[in-house]
Amino acid sequence: MTTLAEILNGMKPVEGGFAATIPADWMQGRTSYGGLSAAIALHAAQQSEPDLPPLRSAQISFIGPLAGDVTVTATKLRRGRTAAFIQADVVSDAGLGLRATFVFMADQPSIVDFDQRPPVDRVPPPPGTRLWSGPEGFFAQNFEFLDIKEPEFGPAELLRWGRMKAHGGIDPMVHVLAIADGMPPAAIRLFGQQMGPISSLTWIVNLLTPTPMTTDGWWLLKAKSDYARNGCSSQSMALWNADGQLIAEGMQSVAIFS
C-alpha cells in the first residue's frame, strides 16, 4: 500500500510543474480516486507561490481518466492583497484529467460574525469497532470506514466516519481534500438492485476554517442528493471533525450512466 505522504513526497519537479505517479492501489475503476487527484493538484498549487495563505475554496472538474504517470502544472491566475487564485491541471497520457481553481485567503477583520452551522453530537468509532476497508487494488483499501444508517435519512443520503490508515505527515488542507471525497455519490442509493456506472463531474469545496484539525484521523462525511433525473444528480456535502466542528461544505455534479 502506497501512502498519500509517499505519493506527494515522490512528486518530482519538471519543466512547468511536477511529475507524479498514481499507484494502482489508489484507483477506482479506470481512473484515480478523486480525492487523491485533487490532493495532488493542491500540493502542486501550494508549491507554486511563496507564503500562500490558507486554502479557502476549491473548484474541481473531473475531466477524464487519470492513471499511472501524470504531470501536474500550477499557474497563478491572480494574487491580490487578500486572495490568491491558482489553477492546477493534472494530465496523463489520455489527456487532461483534472482542472482545479484554488482560492487561498487569510482571515479578514469583519463586522459580520454569523454562524448557523448545525451541531453534530456523534462520536468517532471507539477502539475495537468493526470497520470496513476496500479490497486490494481499489482506493478504499487506504481507508477505514464506518457507515451510519438512520431511519430518518432521506432515500439518497449517506453518512460515514472515515480516516486514512496512514494520515501522518500530510498538510491539513491536503488531508481534507483527500478524505472529503471518500464516499460514493449519494444517488447510488437510488439504484436498488440494478447497479450502474456513476461518476462525479465537478466538485466545489469551501473550507470553513484556516486550520482544519481532527483527532486520530477521524472525519464525519455526509452526502445528500435531492435531485437525480435524466442522467444527472446534484448533491450537497459536508465534513465534520471528530469534535463535531463543521470543517468544509461542498457540492458535486454527478453523472449517472444507467
PDB file of C-alpha atoms in Angstrom:
ATOM      1  CA  MET A   1       0.000   0.000   0.000  1.00  0.00           C
ATOM      2  CA  THR A   2       1.376   3.403  -1.015  1.00  0.00           C
ATOM      3  CA  THR A   3       0.579   6.196   1.446  1.00  0.00           C
ATOM      4  CA  LEU A   4      -0.571   9.646   0.395  1.00  0.00           C
ATOM      5  CA  ALA A   5       2.527  11.167   2.018  1.00  0.00           C
ATOM      6  CA  GLU A   6       4.738   8.893  -0.103  1.00  0.00           C
ATOM      7  CA  ILE A   7       2.912   9.923  -3.289  1.00  0.00           C
ATOM      8  CA  LEU A   8       3.278  13.635  -2.530  1.00  0.00           C
ATOM      9  CA  ASN A   9       6.906  13.331  -1.402  1.00  0.00           C
ATOM     10  CA  GLY A  10       7.640  11.421  -4.609  1.00  0.00           C
ATOM     11  CA  MET A  11       6.491  14.272  -6.874  1.00  0.00           C
ATOM     12  CA  LYS A  12       9.492  15.485  -8.892  1.00  0.00           C
ATOM     13  CA  PRO A  13       9.926  18.995 -10.323  1.00  0.00           C
ATOM     14  CA  VAL A  14       9.868  19.116 -14.124  1.00  0.00           C
ATOM     15  CA  GLU A  15       9.654  21.974 -16.577  1.00  0.00           C
ATOM     16  CA  GLY A  16       6.390  23.785 -15.888  1.00  0.00           C
ATOM     17  CA  GLY A  17       5.325  21.681 -12.914  1.00  0.00           C
ATOM     18  CA  PHE A  18       5.731  18.271 -11.305  1.00  0.00           C
ATOM     19  CA  ALA A  19       5.811  14.644 -12.343  1.00  0.00           C
ATOM     20  CA  ALA A  20       3.796  12.290 -10.155  1.00  0.00           C
ATOM     21  CA  THR A  21       2.622   8.687 -10.203  1.00  0.00           C
ATOM     22  CA  ILE A  22      -0.834   7.438  -9.314  1.00  0.00           C
ATOM     23  CA  PRO A  23      -0.389   3.909  -7.922  1.00  0.00           C
ATOM     24  CA  ALA A  24      -2.739   1.083  -8.807  1.00  0.00           C
ATOM     25  CA  ASP A  25      -3.892   0.867  -5.177  1.00  0.00           C
ATOM     26  CA  TRP A  26      -5.407   4.385  -5.407  1.00  0.00           C
ATOM     27  CA  MET A  27      -7.600   3.669  -8.432  1.00  0.00           C
ATOM     28  CA  GLN A  28     -11.384   3.454  -8.682  1.00  0.00           C
ATOM     29  CA  GLY A  29     -12.067   1.652 -11.913  1.00  0.00           C
ATOM     30  CA  ARG A  30     -10.100   3.183 -14.775  1.00  0.00           C
ATOM     31  CA  THR A  31      -9.307   6.454 -13.043  1.00  0.00           C
ATOM     32  CA  SER A  32      -7.708   7.749  -9.884  1.00  0.00           C
ATOM     33  CA  TYR A  33      -9.721   8.264  -6.703  1.00  0.00           C
ATOM     34  CA  GLY A  34     -10.948  11.862  -6.962  1.00  0.00           C
ATOM     35  CA  GLY A  35      -9.678  12.844  -3.530  1.00  0.00           C
ATOM     36  CA  LEU A  36      -6.153  11.756  -4.488  1.00  0.00           C
ATOM     37  CA  SER A  37      -6.200  13.655  -7.796  1.00  0.00           C
ATOM     38  CA  ALA A  38      -7.428  16.779  -6.001  1.00  0.00           C
ATOM     39  CA  ALA A  39      -4.774  16.383  -3.285  1.00  0.00           C
ATOM     40  CA  ILE A  40      -2.003  16.113  -5.897  1.00  0.00           C
ATOM     41  CA  ALA A  41      -3.280  19.251  -7.630  1.00  0.00           C
ATOM     42  CA  LEU A  42      -3.462  21.175  -4.351  1.00  0.00           C
ATOM     43  CA  HIS A  43       0.038  20.100  -3.356  1.00  0.00           C
ATOM     44  CA  ALA A  44       1.383  21.451  -6.653  1.00  0.00           C
ATOM     45  CA  ALA A  45      -0.554  24.700  -6.223  1.00  0.00           C
ATOM     46  CA  GLN A  46       0.888  25.182  -2.742  1.00  0.00           C
ATOM     47  CA  GLN A  47       4.425  24.898  -4.126  1.00  0.00           C
ATOM     48  CA  SER A  48       3.818  27.371  -6.947  1.00  0.00           C
ATOM     49  CA  GLU A  49       3.721  30.564  -4.862  1.00  0.00           C
ATOM     50  CA  PRO A  50       5.626  31.591  -1.724  1.00  0.00           C
ATOM     51  CA  ASP A  51       3.825  32.301   1.552  1.00  0.00           C
ATOM     52  CA  LEU A  52       0.340  31.409   0.387  1.00  0.00           C
ATOM     53  CA  PRO A  53      -2.447  31.989   2.927  1.00  0.00           C
ATOM     54  CA  PRO A  54      -4.738  29.076   3.872  1.00  0.00           C
ATOM     55  CA  LEU A  55      -6.936  27.385   1.291  1.00  0.00           C
ATOM     56  CA  ARG A  56     -10.441  28.822   1.337  1.00  0.00           C
ATOM     57  CA  SER A  57     -12.171  27.268  -1.668  1.00  0.00           C
ATOM     58  CA  ALA A  58     -11.596  24.694  -4.420  1.00  0.00           C
ATOM     59  CA  GLN A  59     -13.453  24.309  -7.710  1.00  0.00           C
ATOM     60  CA  ILE A  60     -12.568  20.975  -9.300  1.00  0.00           C
ATOM     61  CA  SER A  61     -13.560  19.430 -12.633  1.00  0.00           C
ATOM     62  CA  PHE A  62     -13.033  15.713 -13.215  1.00  0.00           C
ATOM     63  CA  ILE A  63     -12.498  15.847 -16.974  1.00  0.00           C
ATOM     64  CA  GLY A  64     -11.025  12.479 -17.895  1.00  0.00           C
ATOM     65  CA  PRO A  65      -9.319   9.356 -16.551  1.00  0.00           C
ATOM     66  CA  LEU A  66      -6.023   9.626 -14.671  1.00  0.00           C
ATOM     67  CA  ALA A  67      -3.702   6.673 -14.069  1.00  0.00           C
ATOM     68  CA  GLY A  68      -0.026   5.900 -13.811  1.00  0.00           C
ATOM     69  CA  ASP A  69       2.433   8.686 -14.591  1.00  0.00           C
ATOM     70  CA  VAL A  70       0.923  12.170 -14.640  1.00  0.00           C
ATOM     71  CA  THR A  71       2.142  15.755 -14.982  1.00  0.00           C
ATOM     72  CA  VAL A  72       0.829  18.457 -12.663  1.00  0.00           C
ATOM     73  CA  THR A  73       1.095  22.154 -13.539  1.00  0.00           C
ATOM     74  CA  ALA A  74       0.114  25.102 -11.373  1.00  0.00           C
ATOM     75  CA  THR A  75      -0.446  28.622 -12.719  1.00  0.00           C
ATOM     76  CA  LYS A  76      -1.066  31.831 -10.788  1.00  0.00           C
ATOM     77  CA  LEU A  77      -4.204  33.456 -12.166  1.00  0.00           C
ATOM     78  CA  ARG A  78      -4.135  36.434  -9.843  1.00  0.00           C
ATOM     79  CA  ARG A  79      -2.723  37.372  -6.467  1.00  0.00           C
ATOM     80  CA  GLY A  80      -4.098  40.466  -4.764  1.00  0.00           C
ATOM     81  CA  ARG A  81      -3.793  41.903  -1.297  1.00  0.00           C
ATOM     82  CA  THR A  82      -6.137  39.345   0.281  1.00  0.00           C
ATOM     83  CA  ALA A  83      -6.573  36.383  -2.068  1.00  0.00           C
ATOM     84  CA  ALA A  84      -4.562  34.262  -4.485  1.00  0.00           C
ATOM     85  CA  PHE A  85      -6.130  32.245  -7.303  1.00  0.00           C
ATOM     86  CA  ILE A  86      -4.089  29.272  -8.545  1.00  0.00           C
ATOM     87  CA  GLN A  87      -5.107  26.952 -11.381  1.00  0.00           C
ATOM     88  CA  ALA A  88      -3.784  23.394 -11.347  1.00  0.00           C
ATOM     89  CA  ASP A  89      -4.046  20.821 -14.138  1.00  0.00           C
ATOM     90  CA  VAL A  90      -3.330  17.095 -13.921  1.00  0.00           C
ATOM     91  CA  VAL A  91      -2.546  15.445 -17.273  1.00  0.00           C
ATOM     92  CA  SER A  92      -1.893  11.808 -18.173  1.00  0.00           C
ATOM     93  CA  ASP A  93      -1.262  10.010 -21.473  1.00  0.00           C
ATOM     94  CA  ALA A  94      -5.025  10.139 -22.020  1.00  0.00           C
ATOM     95  CA  GLY A  95      -5.000  13.957 -21.839  1.00  0.00           C
ATOM     96  CA  LEU A  96      -6.290  16.480 -19.317  1.00  0.00           C
ATOM     97  CA  GLY A  97      -7.863  14.603 -16.425  1.00  0.00           C
ATOM     98  CA  LEU A  98      -8.438  17.258 -13.770  1.00  0.00           C
ATOM     99  CA  ARG A  99      -8.536  21.041 -13.642  1.00  0.00           C
ATOM    100  CA  ALA A 100      -8.847  22.884 -10.342  1.00  0.00           C
ATOM    101  CA  THR A 101      -9.006  26.508  -9.276  1.00  0.00           C
ATOM    102  CA  PHE A 102      -7.844  27.021  -5.705  1.00  0.00           C
ATOM    103  CA  VAL A 103      -8.532  30.192  -3.748  1.00  0.00           C
ATOM    104  CA  PHE A 104      -6.171  30.977  -0.876  1.00  0.00           C
ATOM    105  CA  MET A 105      -7.162  33.712   1.577  1.00  0.00           C
ATOM    106  CA  ALA A 106      -6.349  34.517   5.189  1.00  0.00           C
ATOM    107  CA  ASP A 107      -8.942  35.518   7.774  1.00  0.00           C
ATOM    108  CA  GLN A 108     -10.022  39.154   7.417  1.00  0.00           C
ATOM    109  CA  PRO A 109     -11.318  41.647  10.002  1.00  0.00           C
ATOM    110  CA  SER A 110     -15.077  41.922   9.605  1.00  0.00           C
ATOM    111  CA  ILE A 111     -18.101  43.434  11.315  1.00  0.00           C
ATOM    112  CA  VAL A 112     -20.033  40.287  10.335  1.00  0.00           C
ATOM    113  CA  ASP A 113     -19.979  37.375  12.805  1.00  0.00           C
ATOM    114  CA  PHE A 114     -22.676  34.836  11.901  1.00  0.00           C
ATOM    115  CA  ASP A 115     -22.684  31.066  12.349  1.00  0.00           C
ATOM    116  CA  GLN A 116     -25.738  28.816  11.987  1.00  0.00           C
ATOM    117  CA  ARG A 117     -23.863  25.612  11.299  1.00  0.00           C
ATOM    118  CA  PRO A 118     -25.813  22.639  12.660  1.00  0.00           C
ATOM    119  CA  PRO A 119     -24.170  20.972  15.669  1.00  0.00           C
ATOM    120  CA  VAL A 120     -23.151  17.332  15.461  1.00  0.00           C
ATOM    121  CA  ASP A 121     -23.012  15.201  18.595  1.00  0.00           C
ATOM    122  CA  ARG A 122     -21.767  11.956  17.047  1.00  0.00           C
ATOM    123  CA  VAL A 123     -18.526  10.469  18.333  1.00  0.00           C
ATOM    124  CA  PRO A 124     -15.893   8.638  16.266  1.00  0.00           C
ATOM    125  CA  PRO A 125     -15.767   4.838  16.399  1.00  0.00           C
ATOM    126  CA  PRO A 126     -14.143   3.676  19.652  1.00  0.00           C
ATOM    127  CA  PRO A 127     -11.252   1.198  19.581  1.00  0.00           C
ATOM    128  CA  GLY A 128     -12.455  -2.289  18.783  1.00  0.00           C
ATOM    129  CA  THR A 129     -15.266  -1.136  16.471  1.00  0.00           C
ATOM    130  CA  ARG A 130     -15.646  -3.316  13.416  1.00  0.00           C
ATOM    131  CA  LEU A 131     -14.634  -1.116  10.469  1.00  0.00           C
ATOM    132  CA  TRP A 132     -14.507  -1.855   6.765  1.00  0.00           C
ATOM    133  CA  SER A 133     -11.896  -1.161   4.124  1.00  0.00           C
ATOM    134  CA  GLY A 134     -11.704  -1.663   0.380  1.00  0.00           C
ATOM    135  CA  PRO A 135     -10.267  -4.656  -1.477  1.00  0.00           C
ATOM    136  CA  GLU A 136      -6.725  -4.770  -2.804  1.00  0.00           C
ATOM    137  CA  GLY A 137      -6.324  -2.703  -5.951  1.00  0.00           C
ATOM    138  CA  PHE A 138      -9.103  -0.264  -5.018  1.00  0.00           C
ATOM    139  CA  PHE A 139      -8.558   3.151  -3.430  1.00  0.00           C
ATOM    140  CA  ALA A 140     -10.692   2.351  -0.384  1.00  0.00           C
ATOM    141  CA  GLN A 141      -8.050  -0.103   0.877  1.00  0.00           C
ATOM    142  CA  ASN A 142      -6.182   3.006   2.070  1.00  0.00           C
ATOM    143  CA  PHE A 143      -9.068   3.985   4.376  1.00  0.00           C
ATOM    144  CA  GLU A 144     -11.112   2.737   7.306  1.00  0.00           C
ATOM    145  CA  PHE A 145     -14.851   3.436   7.270  1.00  0.00           C
ATOM    146  CA  LEU A 146     -17.915   3.057   9.459  1.00  0.00           C
ATOM    147  CA  ASP A 147     -21.237   3.643   7.700  1.00  0.00           C
ATOM    148  CA  ILE A 148     -24.086   5.157   9.714  1.00  0.00           C
ATOM    149  CA  LYS A 149     -27.683   4.297   8.887  1.00  0.00           C
ATOM    150  CA  GLU A 150     -30.600   6.115  10.469  1.00  0.00           C
ATOM    151  CA  PRO A 151     -34.327   5.662   9.766  1.00  0.00           C
ATOM    152  CA  GLU A 152     -34.812   9.406   9.271  1.00  0.00           C
ATOM    153  CA  PHE A 153     -32.273   9.603   6.455  1.00  0.00           C
ATOM    154  CA  GLY A 154     -33.547  10.541   3.006  1.00  0.00           C
ATOM    155  CA  PRO A 155     -33.574   7.978   0.174  1.00  0.00           C
ATOM    156  CA  ALA A 156     -30.344   9.425  -1.279  1.00  0.00           C
ATOM    157  CA  GLU A 157     -28.363  10.334   1.843  1.00  0.00           C
ATOM    158  CA  LEU A 158     -25.063   8.894   3.078  1.00  0.00           C
ATOM    159  CA  LEU A 159     -23.201   9.420   6.364  1.00  0.00           C
ATOM    160  CA  ARG A 160     -19.988   7.725   7.401  1.00  0.00           C
ATOM    161  CA  TRP A 161     -16.931   8.043   9.583  1.00  0.00           C
ATOM    162  CA  GLY A 162     -13.705   7.755   7.638  1.00  0.00           C
ATOM    163  CA  ARG A 163      -9.974   8.069   8.054  1.00  0.00           C
ATOM    164  CA  MET A 164      -6.862   7.257   6.085  1.00  0.00           C
ATOM    165  CA  LYS A 165      -4.916   4.364   7.532  1.00  0.00           C
ATOM    166  CA  ALA A 166      -1.725   6.426   7.163  1.00  0.00           C
ATOM    167  CA  HIS A 167      -2.682  10.038   7.827  1.00  0.00           C
ATOM    168  CA  GLY A 168       0.502  11.439   9.322  1.00  0.00           C
ATOM    169  CA  GLY A 169       2.859  13.920   7.683  1.00  0.00           C
ATOM    170  CA  ILE A 170       0.234  15.496   5.401  1.00  0.00           C
ATOM    171  CA  ASP A 171      -0.626  19.185   5.084  1.00  0.00           C
ATOM    172  CA  PRO A 172      -4.014  19.740   6.814  1.00  0.00           C
ATOM    173  CA  MET A 173      -5.680  21.226   3.711  1.00  0.00           C
ATOM    174  CA  VAL A 174      -4.413  18.396   1.508  1.00  0.00           C
ATOM    175  CA  HIS A 175      -5.663  15.945   4.145  1.00  0.00           C
ATOM    176  CA  VAL A 176      -9.168  17.457   3.947  1.00  0.00           C
ATOM    177  CA  LEU A 177      -9.365  17.168   0.150  1.00  0.00           C
ATOM    178  CA  ALA A 178      -8.025  13.625   0.247  1.00  0.00           C
ATOM    179  CA  ILE A 179     -10.715  12.408   2.675  1.00  0.00           C
ATOM    180  CA  ALA A 180     -13.688  14.619   1.761  1.00  0.00           C
ATOM    181  CA  ASP A 181     -14.466  12.629  -1.413  1.00  0.00           C
ATOM    182  CA  GLY A 182     -14.317   9.342   0.478  1.00  0.00           C
ATOM    183  CA  MET A 183     -17.809   8.082  -0.261  1.00  0.00           C
ATOM    184  CA  PRO A 184     -19.739   7.284  -3.434  1.00  0.00           C
ATOM    185  CA  PRO A 185     -22.247   9.789  -4.824  1.00  0.00           C
ATOM    186  CA  ALA A 186     -25.403   9.727  -2.732  1.00  0.00           C
ATOM    187  CA  ALA A 187     -27.578   8.920  -5.786  1.00  0.00           C
ATOM    188  CA  ILE A 188     -26.097   5.432  -5.725  1.00  0.00           C
ATOM    189  CA  ARG A 189     -28.688   4.588  -3.065  1.00  0.00           C
ATOM    190  CA  LEU A 190     -31.433   5.073  -5.667  1.00  0.00           C
ATOM    191  CA  PHE A 191     -30.169   2.248  -7.885  1.00  0.00           C
ATOM    192  CA  GLY A 192     -31.718  -0.584  -5.896  1.00  0.00           C
ATOM    193  CA  GLN A 193     -30.587  -3.940  -7.280  1.00  0.00           C
ATOM    194  CA  GLN A 194     -29.738  -2.579 -10.738  1.00  0.00           C
ATOM    195  CA  MET A 195     -26.342  -1.010 -10.147  1.00  0.00           C
ATOM    196  CA  GLY A 196     -24.745   1.013 -12.925  1.00  0.00           C
ATOM    197  CA  PRO A 197     -21.828   3.369 -13.541  1.00  0.00           C
ATOM    198  CA  ILE A 198     -21.865   6.684 -11.682  1.00  0.00           C
ATOM    199  CA  SER A 199     -19.212   9.413 -11.708  1.00  0.00           C
ATOM    200  CA  SER A 200     -18.569  12.850 -10.202  1.00  0.00           C
ATOM    201  CA  LEU A 201     -18.195  15.619 -12.791  1.00  0.00           C
ATOM    202  CA  THR A 202     -17.473  18.711 -10.725  1.00  0.00           C
ATOM    203  CA  TRP A 203     -16.775  19.382  -7.060  1.00  0.00           C
ATOM    204  CA  ILE A 204     -16.867  22.627  -5.104  1.00  0.00           C
ATOM    205  CA  VAL A 205     -15.355  22.638  -1.610  1.00  0.00           C
ATOM    206  CA  ASN A 206     -15.474  25.580   0.798  1.00  0.00           C
ATOM    207  CA  LEU A 207     -13.160  25.422   3.813  1.00  0.00           C
ATOM    208  CA  LEU A 208     -14.690  26.983   6.949  1.00  0.00           C
ATOM    209  CA  THR A 209     -11.500  27.207   8.999  1.00  0.00           C
ATOM    210  CA  PRO A 210      -7.886  28.108   8.179  1.00  0.00           C
ATOM    211  CA  THR A 211      -6.652  25.339  10.470  1.00  0.00           C
ATOM    212  CA  PRO A 212      -8.575  22.086   9.923  1.00  0.00           C
ATOM    213  CA  MET A 213      -7.743  19.565  12.624  1.00  0.00           C
ATOM    214  CA  THR A 214      -9.232  16.373  13.996  1.00  0.00           C
ATOM    215  CA  THR A 215      -8.454  13.593  16.476  1.00  0.00           C
ATOM    216  CA  ASP A 216      -6.873  10.287  15.484  1.00  0.00           C
ATOM    217  CA  GLY A 217      -7.525  10.963  11.803  1.00  0.00           C
ATOM    218  CA  TRP A 218     -11.332  10.642  12.020  1.00  0.00           C
ATOM    219  CA  TRP A 219     -13.728  12.726   9.908  1.00  0.00           C
ATOM    220  CA  LEU A 220     -17.513  12.518   9.531  1.00  0.00           C
ATOM    221  CA  LEU A 221     -18.631  12.702   5.889  1.00  0.00           C
ATOM    222  CA  LYS A 222     -22.097  13.422   4.550  1.00  0.00           C
ATOM    223  CA  ALA A 223     -23.550  13.459   1.037  1.00  0.00           C
ATOM    224  CA  LYS A 224     -27.179  14.086   0.147  1.00  0.00           C
ATOM    225  CA  SER A 225     -28.926  14.315  -3.223  1.00  0.00           C
ATOM    226  CA  ASP A 226     -32.372  15.845  -3.618  1.00  0.00           C
ATOM    227  CA  TYR A 227     -32.378  15.537  -7.411  1.00  0.00           C
ATOM    228  CA  ALA A 228     -31.451  12.777  -9.844  1.00  0.00           C
ATOM    229  CA  ARG A 229     -33.018  12.813 -13.292  1.00  0.00           C
ATOM    230  CA  ASN A 230     -32.032  12.417 -16.931  1.00  0.00           C
ATOM    231  CA  GLY A 231     -28.626  11.032 -16.020  1.00  0.00           C
ATOM    232  CA  CYS A 232     -27.642  13.910 -13.728  1.00  0.00           C
ATOM    233  CA  SER A 233     -27.646  14.400  -9.968  1.00  0.00           C
ATOM    234  CA  SER A 234     -26.771  17.351  -7.739  1.00  0.00           C
ATOM    235  CA  GLN A 235     -25.647  16.672  -4.203  1.00  0.00           C
ATOM    236  CA  SER A 236     -24.619  18.660  -1.138  1.00  0.00           C
ATOM    237  CA  MET A 237     -21.705  17.520   1.023  1.00  0.00           C
ATOM    238  CA  ALA A 238     -20.287  18.254   4.467  1.00  0.00           C
ATOM    239  CA  LEU A 239     -17.266  17.273   6.538  1.00  0.00           C
ATOM    240  CA  TRP A 240     -17.014  17.436  10.347  1.00  0.00           C
ATOM    241  CA  ASN A 241     -14.017  16.707  12.539  1.00  0.00           C
ATOM    242  CA  ALA A 242     -14.040  14.306  15.484  1.00  0.00           C
ATOM    243  CA  ASP A 243     -15.239  17.081  17.836  1.00  0.00           C
ATOM    244  CA  GLY A 244     -18.325  17.827  15.728  1.00  0.00           C
ATOM    245  CA  GLN A 245     -16.943  21.045  14.202  1.00  0.00           C
ATOM    246  CA  LEU A 246     -18.057  21.617  10.620  1.00  0.00           C
ATOM    247  CA  ILE A 247     -14.840  21.923   8.612  1.00  0.00           C
ATOM    248  CA  ALA A 248     -15.989  22.032   4.989  1.00  0.00           C
ATOM    249  CA  GLU A 249     -19.119  22.237   2.866  1.00  0.00           C
ATOM    250  CA  GLY A 250     -19.451  21.373  -0.787  1.00  0.00           C
ATOM    251  CA  MET A 251     -21.480  20.357  -3.794  1.00  0.00           C
ATOM    252  CA  GLN A 252     -20.972  17.854  -6.598  1.00  0.00           C
ATOM    253  CA  SER A 253     -22.499  17.392 -10.001  1.00  0.00           C
ATOM    254  CA  VAL A 254     -22.799  13.679 -10.747  1.00  0.00           C
ATOM    255  CA  ALA A 255     -23.322  11.749 -13.980  1.00  0.00           C
ATOM    256  CA  ILE A 256     -25.425   8.578 -13.863  1.00  0.00           C
ATOM    257  CA  PHE A 257     -24.799   6.168 -16.754  1.00  0.00           C
ATOM    258  CA  SER A 258     -27.723   3.863 -16.116  1.00  0.00           C
TER     259      SER A 258
END
